[in-house]
Coordinates of C-alpha atoms and ligand atoms in Angstrom, one line a residue:
X1 CA -3.0 20.1 13.4
X2 CA -5.0 17.6 15.3
X3 CA -8.3 15.7 14.8
X4 CA -9.7 17.9 17.7
X5 CA -9.1 21.0 15.8
X6 CA -10.9 19.5 12.8
X7 CA -14.0 19.2 15.1
X8 CA -13.9 15.4 15.1
X9 CA -16.0 13.8 18.0
X10 CA -14.2 12.6 21.1
X11 CA -15.5 9.0 20.6
X12 CA -13.9 8.9 17.1
X13 CA -10.7 10.4 18.3
X14 CA -10.5 7.8 21.1
X15 CA -11.0 4.9 18.5
X16 CA -8.3 6.5 16.3
X17 CA -5.9 6.8 19.1
X18 CA -6.3 3.1 19.9
X19 CA -4.9 2.5 16.4
X20 CA -2.1 5.0 16.9
X21 CA -3.7 7.4 14.5
X22 CA -3.2 10.8 16.2
X23 CA -2.4 13.3 13.4
X24 CA -4.4 13.8 10.3
X25 CA -2.7 13.3 6.9
X26 CA -2.7 16.1 4.4
X27 CA -5.7 14.8 2.4
X28 CA -7.6 14.3 5.7
X29 CA -6.8 17.8 6.9
X30 CA -8.1 19.3 3.7
X31 CA -11.1 17.1 3.2
X32 CA -12.6 16.6 6.6
X33 CA -13.8 20.2 7.2
X34 CA -15.6 20.5 3.8
X35 CA -17.1 17.0 4.0
X36 CA -18.4 17.6 7.5
X37 CA -20.2 20.7 6.2
X38 CA -21.9 18.6 3.6
X39 CA -20.0 20.0 0.6
X40 CA -19.1 17.8 -2.4
X41 CA -15.4 17.0 -2.5
X42 CA -13.1 15.7 -5.2
X43 CA -10.0 14.3 -3.5
X44 CA -7.0 13.1 -5.5
X45 CA -4.0 11.8 -3.7
X46 CA -1.7 8.8 -4.0
X47 CA -2.2 5.4 -2.6
X48 CA -1.5 5.2 1.1
X49 CA -2.2 8.8 1.8
X50 CA -5.2 8.1 4.1
X51 CA -8.2 8.7 1.8
X52 CA -10.4 6.1 3.6
X53 CA -10.5 8.1 6.8
X54 CA -10.6 11.4 4.8
X55 CA -14.1 10.4 3.8
X56 CA -14.8 7.9 6.5
X57 CA -14.5 10.2 9.5
X58 CA -16.9 12.9 8.2
X59 CA -19.3 10.1 7.2
X60 CA -19.3 8.6 10.7
X61 CA -19.9 12.0 12.2
X62 CA -22.8 12.8 9.9
X63 CA -24.6 9.4 10.1
X64 CA -27.3 8.5 12.6
X65 CA -27.8 5.0 14.0
X66 CA -31.0 3.2 12.9
X67 CA -32.4 5.9 10.7
X68 CA -32.2 4.0 7.5
X69 CA -29.4 3.6 4.9
X70 CA -27.8 7.0 4.7
X71 CA -24.4 6.4 3.1
X72 CA -23.3 4.3 0.1
X73 CA -19.6 3.8 -0.5
X74 CA -18.7 2.3 -3.9
X75 CA -15.3 0.9 -4.7
X76 CA -14.0 -1.2 -7.6
X77 CA -13.1 -4.5 -5.9
X78 CA -14.4 -6.8 -3.3
X79 CA -11.1 -6.6 -1.4
X80 CA -11.4 -2.8 -1.2
X81 CA -15.0 -3.0 0.0
X82 CA -14.0 -5.3 2.8
X83 CA -11.0 -3.2 3.7
X84 CA -13.1 0.0 3.9
X85 CA -15.7 -1.7 6.0
X86 CA -13.2 -3.1 8.4
X87 CA -11.4 0.2 8.8
X88 CA -14.6 2.2 9.4
X89 CA -15.9 -0.4 11.8
X90 CA -12.8 0.1 13.9
X91 CA -13.2 3.8 13.9
X92 CA -16.8 3.6 14.9
X93 CA -16.1 1.5 17.9
X94 CA -17.5 4.1 20.3
X95 CA -20.3 5.5 18.1
X96 CA -22.0 2.4 16.8
X97 CA -23.1 2.1 13.2
X98 CA -24.4 -0.8 11.2
X99 CA -22.5 -1.7 8.1
X100 CA -23.4 -3.9 5.1
X101 CA -20.6 -5.0 2.9
X102 CA -21.8 -6.0 -0.5
X103 CA -20.0 -7.8 -3.3
X104 CA -20.7 -10.4 -5.9
X105 CA -19.7 -14.1 -5.9
X106 CA -21.4 -14.9 -2.6
X107 CA -25.0 -15.6 -1.5
X108 CA -27.3 -12.6 -1.8
X109 CA -29.8 -13.3 1.0
X110 CA -27.5 -12.6 4.0
X111 CA -26.7 -9.3 2.2
X112 CA -30.4 -8.5 2.0
X113 CA -30.8 -9.0 5.7
X114 CA -27.8 -6.7 6.4
X115 CA -29.1 -4.0 4.1
X116 CA -32.4 -3.9 6.0
X117 CA -30.7 -2.6 9.1
X118 CA -27.6 -0.9 7.7
X119 CA -26.7 2.7 8.3
X120 CA -23.8 2.5 5.9
X121 CA -23.3 0.2 2.9
X122 CA -19.9 -0.4 1.2
X123 CA -19.9 -2.3 -2.0
X124 CA -18.9 -3.0 -5.6
X125 CA -21.1 -1.4 -8.3
X126 CA -22.2 -4.7 -9.9
X127 CA -23.7 -6.3 -6.8
X128 CA -25.1 -3.0 -5.5
X129 CA -26.9 -2.5 -8.8
X130 CA -28.2 -6.0 -8.5
X131 CA -29.8 -5.1 -5.2
X132 CA -31.2 -1.9 -6.7
X133 CA -32.8 -3.9 -9.5
X134 CA -34.2 -6.4 -7.0
X135 CA -35.5 -3.6 -4.8
X136 CA -33.5 -5.0 -1.9
X137 CA -31.6 -1.8 -1.2
X138 CA -33.4 1.4 -0.2
X139 CA -31.6 4.4 -1.6
X140 CA -34.3 6.9 -0.8
X141 CA -32.7 8.1 2.4
X142 CA -29.1 8.3 1.0
X143 CA -27.5 11.5 2.2
X144 CA -24.0 10.8 1.0
X145 CA -22.3 8.7 -1.7
X146 CA -18.6 8.0 -1.9
X147 CA -16.9 6.9 -5.1
X148 CA -13.6 5.5 -3.9
X149 CA -10.9 4.7 -6.4
X150 CA -13.2 6.3 -9.0
X151 CA -10.4 6.2 -11.6
X152 CA -10.1 2.4 -11.1
X153 CA -13.9 2.0 -11.3
X154 CA -13.9 3.8 -14.7
X155 CA -10.9 1.8 -15.9
X156 CA -12.5 -1.5 -14.9
X157 CA -15.7 -0.7 -16.8
X158 CA -18.0 0.0 -13.9
X159 CA -18.9 3.5 -14.9
X160 CA -22.3 2.7 -16.3
X161 CA -23.3 0.7 -13.2
X162 CA -22.1 3.6 -11.1
X163 CA -24.2 6.1 -13.1
X164 CA -27.3 3.9 -12.8
X165 CA -26.9 3.7 -9.1
X166 CA -26.3 7.4 -8.7
X167 CA -29.5 8.1 -10.7
X168 CA -31.6 6.2 -8.2
X169 CA -30.6 8.5 -5.3
X170 CA -32.0 11.7 -4.0
X171 CA -30.7 14.6 -6.0
X172 CA -29.4 16.6 -3.1
X173 CA -27.1 13.9 -1.8
X174 CA -23.5 14.8 -1.0
X175 CA -20.9 13.3 -3.4
X176 CA -17.3 12.5 -2.3
X177 CA -15.2 11.5 -5.2
X178 CA -11.8 10.0 -4.6
X179 CA -9.0 8.7 -6.8
X180 CA -5.2 8.4 -7.0
X181 CA -4.7 9.8 -10.5
X182 CA -5.9 12.8 -12.3
X183 CA -7.8 11.5 -15.2
X184 CA -10.4 12.6 -17.8
X185 CA -12.8 10.1 -16.4
X186 CA -12.7 11.6 -12.9
X187 CA -13.2 14.9 -14.7
X188 CA -16.4 13.6 -16.3
X189 CA -17.8 12.1 -13.1
X190 CA -17.0 15.4 -11.4
X191 CA -18.8 17.4 -14.0
X192 CA -21.9 15.2 -14.2
X193 CA -22.3 14.2 -10.6
X194 CA -21.0 16.8 -8.2
X195 CA -22.1 20.3 -7.6
X196 CA -19.7 23.1 -6.8
X197 CA -17.2 20.6 -5.3
X198 CA -14.1 21.5 -3.3
X199 CA -11.2 20.0 -5.3
X200 CA -8.3 18.8 -3.2
X201 CA -5.1 17.5 -4.6
X202 CA -2.4 15.9 -2.6
X203 CA 0.6 14.2 -4.0
X204 CA -0.7 12.1 -6.9
X205 CA 0.1 8.6 -8.1
X206 CA 2.2 7.9 -11.1
X207 CA 0.0 7.1 -14.1
X208 CA 0.2 3.4 -14.9
X209 CA 0.8 4.2 -18.5
X210 CA 4.4 5.2 -17.7
X211 CA 4.9 2.1 -15.6
X212 CA 5.3 -1.3 -17.1
X213 CA 4.8 -4.2 -14.7
X214 CA 5.9 -7.7 -15.2
X215 CA 6.4 -10.9 -13.2
X216 CA 8.6 -14.0 -13.8
X217 CA 7.8 -17.5 -12.5
X218 CA 10.9 -18.9 -10.9
X219 CA 12.0 -21.3 -8.3
X220 CA 13.6 -19.9 -5.2
X221 CA 17.0 -21.5 -6.0
X222 CA 17.2 -19.8 -9.3
X223 CA 16.1 -16.3 -8.2
X224 CA 19.5 -14.9 -7.9
X225 CA 20.7 -16.1 -11.3
X226 CA 17.6 -14.7 -12.9
X227 CA 18.1 -11.4 -11.1
X228 CA 21.6 -11.0 -12.4
X229 CA 20.5 -12.0 -15.9
X230 CA 17.7 -9.4 -15.9
X231 CA 19.9 -6.7 -14.5
X232 CA 22.3 -7.2 -17.4
X233 CA 19.6 -7.8 -20.1
X234 CA 17.6 -4.7 -19.1
X235 CA 20.8 -2.7 -18.8
X236 CA 19.1 -1.1 -15.9
X237 CA 20.4 2.4 -15.5
X238 CA 19.2 2.7 -11.9
X239 CA 17.6 -0.2 -10.2
X240 CA 16.2 -0.9 -6.7
X241 CA 16.0 -4.5 -5.6
X242 CA 13.5 -4.9 -2.8
X243 CA 13.8 -7.8 -0.4
X244 CA 11.5 -8.5 2.5
X245 CA 14.1 -9.2 5.1
X246 CA 17.3 -7.5 6.1
X247 CA 19.2 -10.8 6.0
X248 CA 18.1 -11.3 2.3
X249 CA 19.3 -7.8 1.6
X250 CA 22.8 -8.6 3.0
X251 CA 23.0 -12.0 1.2
X252 CA 21.9 -10.6 -2.2
X253 CA 24.4 -7.7 -1.9
X254 CA 27.2 -10.1 -1.0
X255 CA 26.5 -12.3 -4.0
X256 CA 26.0 -9.4 -6.5
X257 CA 29.4 -8.0 -5.5
X258 CA 30.9 -11.4 -6.2
X259 CA 29.5 -11.1 -9.6
X260 CA 31.2 -7.8 -10.0
X261 CA 28.1 -5.8 -9.8
X262 CA 28.6 -2.6 -7.9
X263 CA 25.8 -2.2 -5.4
X264 CA 24.8 -0.5 -2.2
X265 CA 22.2 -1.4 0.4
X266 CA 19.8 0.0 3.0
X267 CA 18.0 -1.9 5.6
X268 CA 16.4 -1.3 9.0
X269 CA 19.4 -2.1 11.1
X270 CA 21.3 0.8 9.6
X271 CA 21.2 4.2 11.3
X272 CA 19.1 6.8 9.6
X273 CA 22.0 9.1 8.7
X274 CA 23.8 6.2 7.1
X275 CA 20.7 5.4 5.1
X276 CA 20.5 9.0 4.0
X277 CA 24.2 8.9 2.9
X278 CA 23.5 5.8 0.8
X279 CA 20.5 7.4 -0.9
X280 CA 22.5 10.6 -1.5
X281 CA 25.2 8.6 -3.2
X282 CA 22.7 6.5 -5.2
X283 CA 21.0 9.7 -6.4
X284 CA 24.3 11.1 -7.4
X285 CA 24.9 8.0 -9.6
X286 CA 27.4 6.5 -7.1
X287 CA 26.1 3.0 -7.9
X288 CA 23.5 1.7 -10.3
X289 CA 22.0 -0.9 -8.1
X290 CA 20.5 -0.5 -4.6
X291 CA 19.3 -3.4 -2.6
X292 CA 16.8 -2.4 0.0
X293 CA 14.4 -3.7 2.6
X294 CA 11.1 -2.0 2.0
X295 CA 10.8 -0.7 5.5
X296 CA 14.1 1.0 5.3
X297 CA 13.3 2.7 2.0
X298 CA 10.0 4.2 3.2
X299 CA 9.9 8.0 3.1
X300 CA 13.3 8.4 1.5
X301 CA 13.7 10.5 -1.6
X302 CA 15.1 8.1 -4.2
X303 CA 15.2 9.6 -7.7
X304 CA 15.3 8.6 -11.3
X305 CA 14.8 4.9 -10.8
X306 CA 14.4 3.1 -14.1
X307 CA 13.8 -0.4 -12.7
X308 CA 12.2 -1.9 -9.5
X309 CA 12.8 -5.5 -8.9
X310 CA 10.8 -7.4 -6.2
X311 CA 13.2 -10.1 -5.2
X312 CA 10.6 -11.1 -2.7
X313 CA 6.9 -10.5 -3.1
X314 CA 5.6 -8.1 -0.5
X315 CA 2.8 -9.6 1.6
X316 CA 0.8 -6.4 1.8
X317 CA -0.8 -5.1 -1.5
X318 CA -0.2 -1.5 -0.5
X319 CA 3.5 -2.3 0.0
X320 CA 3.6 -3.5 -3.6
X321 CA 2.2 -0.2 -4.8
X322 CA 4.7 1.8 -2.7
X323 CA 7.6 -0.3 -4.1
X324 CA 6.7 0.0 -7.8
X325 CA 5.8 3.7 -7.2
X326 CA 9.5 4.3 -6.8
X327 CA 9.9 4.2 -10.5
X328 CA 8.1 6.1 -13.3
X329 CA 8.0 9.3 -11.4
X330 CA 7.6 12.7 -12.9
X331 CA 6.5 11.4 -16.3
X332 CA 9.6 9.2 -16.8
X333 CA 9.1 5.6 -17.9
X334 CA 9.8 2.8 -15.5
X335 CA 9.7 -0.9 -15.3
X336 CA 8.8 -3.1 -12.3
X337 CA 9.6 -6.8 -12.3
X338 CA 8.5 -9.2 -9.6
X339 CA 10.2 -12.6 -9.1
X340 CA 7.5 -15.0 -8.1
X341 CA 7.8 -18.5 -6.7
X342 CA 4.8 -20.9 -6.8
X343 CA 4.0 -20.1 -3.1
X344 CA 3.6 -16.4 -3.9
X345 CA 0.7 -16.8 -6.3
X346 CA -2.3 -16.4 -3.9
X347 CA -0.9 -13.2 -2.5
X348 CA 0.1 -11.9 -5.9
X349 CA -3.5 -12.6 -7.2
X350 CA -4.8 -10.6 -4.2
X351 CA -2.6 -7.7 -5.0
X352 CA -3.7 -7.7 -8.7
X353 CA -7.3 -7.9 -7.7
X354 CA -7.1 -5.3 -5.0
X355 CA -5.9 -2.6 -7.4
X356 CA -7.0 -4.1 -10.7
X357 CA -3.4 -4.1 -11.9
X358 CA -2.2 -5.0 -15.3
X359 CA 0.9 -7.1 -14.8
X360 CA 2.2 -9.3 -17.6
X361 CA 4.2 -12.5 -17.4
X362 CA 7.7 -12.4 -18.8
X363 CA 8.5 -15.2 -21.3
X364 CA 10.8 -17.9 -20.1
X365 CA 14.3 -17.6 -21.1
X366 CA 17.6 -19.3 -20.6
X367 CA 20.2 -17.8 -18.4
X368 CA 23.4 -19.0 -16.8
X369 CA 23.1 -20.6 -13.3
X370 CA 25.4 -18.8 -10.9
X371 CA 26.9 -19.8 -7.6
X372 CA 24.8 -18.3 -4.8
X373 CA 26.1 -18.3 -1.3
X374 CA 23.0 -18.2 0.9
X375 CA 24.9 -17.9 4.2
X376 CA 25.0 -14.8 6.3
X377 CA 28.3 -13.4 7.4
X378 CA 27.7 -14.4 11.0
X379 CA 29.5 -12.8 13.9
X380 CA 31.7 -15.4 15.6
X381 CA 30.5 -17.2 18.7
X382 CA 31.3 -16.2 22.2
X383 CA 32.6 -18.9 24.5
X384 CA 29.3 -18.9 26.4
X385 CA 27.3 -19.6 23.3
X386 CA 25.9 -16.1 22.8
X387 CA 26.3 -14.1 19.6
X388 CA 27.5 -10.6 19.9
X389 CA 28.5 -8.1 17.4
X390 CA 29.7 -5.6 19.9
X391 CA 32.6 -7.8 20.8
X392 CA 34.3 -7.1 17.5
X393 CA 33.5 -3.4 17.6
X394 CA 34.7 -3.0 21.1
X395 CA 37.9 -4.9 21.3
X396 CA 38.9 -3.2 24.6
X397 CA 36.2 -4.9 26.6
X398 CA 37.8 -5.6 30.0
X399 CA 38.0 -9.0 31.7
X400 CA 35.7 -7.8 34.4
X401 CA 33.2 -7.1 31.7
X402 CA 33.4 -10.6 30.6
X403 CA 33.0 -11.8 34.1
X404 CA 29.9 -9.6 34.7
X405 CA 28.4 -10.9 31.5
X406 CA 29.0 -14.6 32.2
X407 CA 27.3 -14.3 35.6
X408 CA 24.1 -13.5 33.9
X409 CA 23.9 -16.9 32.2
Ligands
LIG1 P1 -5.4 5.4 0.5 O1 -6.9 5.1 0.4 O2 -5.1 6.9 0.3 O3 -4.6 4.5 -0.4 P2 -5.7 4.4 3.1 O4 -6.8 5.2 3.6 O5 -5.9 3.0 2.7 O6 -4.9 5.1 2.0 O7 -4.6 4.5 4.3 C1 -3.3 3.9 4.2 C2 -2.9 3.5 5.6 O8 -2.6 4.6 6.4 C3 -3.9 2.6 6.4 O9 -3.2 1.6 7.0 C4 -4.4 3.6 7.4 O10 -4.8 2.9 8.6 C5 -3.2 4.5 7.7 N1 -3.6 5.8 8.1 C6 -4.6 6.6 7.6 N2 -4.7 7.8 8.2 C7 -3.7 7.8 9.0 C8 -3.2 8.9 10.0 N3 -3.8 10.0 10.1 N4 -2.1 8.5 10.7 C9 -1.5 7.3 10.6 N5 -1.9 6.4 9.7 C10 -3.0 6.6 9.0
LIG2 MG1 -8.0 3.9 -0.7

């Protein structure tokens, strides 16, 4: 299925293609037709499944430029509001729309100016309600309201603000309600604020109740010792240790093996079929510990994981969610532990705020300091100063090959 077959405008498709978005995701396929028709939609699917464009594309198609504020998108956090605005601005590159991004903690006057000319407003409930009460947002022409991450908004205590805002809008507006988990709260919002909605369920997110999340403050030089200590202490039945780089994966694996810990690894330099074999083996209980670079683990079916360790903190909030989502699947309990160095704190705070996560600090404890060999097993040097792995794989390289190569330098 393509965006064309979903009756998306050529201008939008062009902007999407420029971002390498060519095929709709499942939630987009199912949502776009109903939302374009003006139907209410309740869409539940896990983080990263493309919900923003599932509501964003139909909104852009149905909104006119300079005819007043027609769409209000509400989300739980400032970071999310900014992210939604940025994404929709990119997609509306060839069909211009005015956006106002509204959140608290910053001056209100520039927002008032933006709201006067906005076609679409994206914001957090608190500050939007503030504008409603000051009379600086005109909701009388609203045709569509989106509640994004509605489950989070309820959890974070914004429900009353959201309801007050909804009550100030025309009755016949369209409501698009999105979330990552099936919850009673979403059920209530659906009952009270949508009419005859189309309910769409993709793959849902694990409920955070089953997932315990922790972090531990540690210096880089002690990370490895702590990791080994935690692996033993937690008696992790099946653990994935995520590292940001392939080299870290290799170094951590080498050191774990020196400690007598049986472990396997996957990283981006491995062929896909080799990766699949490793996963198959891991799923069959071949080893209890898998060290992985996040990129390599994407899309692979890794089962029954009891513990996720972030040896390195991912830079991207969504990546954090993907990683910890590897455990606590199918109603099982799981634990995610992130090893944080002092440099990581700003990014970690951003991740917590972005998703309103509840991550507890682990108490300090004493653990034995282990030897950690931070060197890579480097391939030996060529005479001409270049590194080459293939030299060792292909011992039969002829002399003429050597000559040909040397000429190039
Ligand atoms: P969700 O809201 O479900 O957590 P997002 O809407 O934030 O997910 O999308 C996650 C990522 O996927 C974003 O980086 C987005 O640009 C990308 N994305 C969305 N739709 C598509 C698509 N059809 N094809 C490829 N990438 C997509
Ligand atoms: Mg989203």
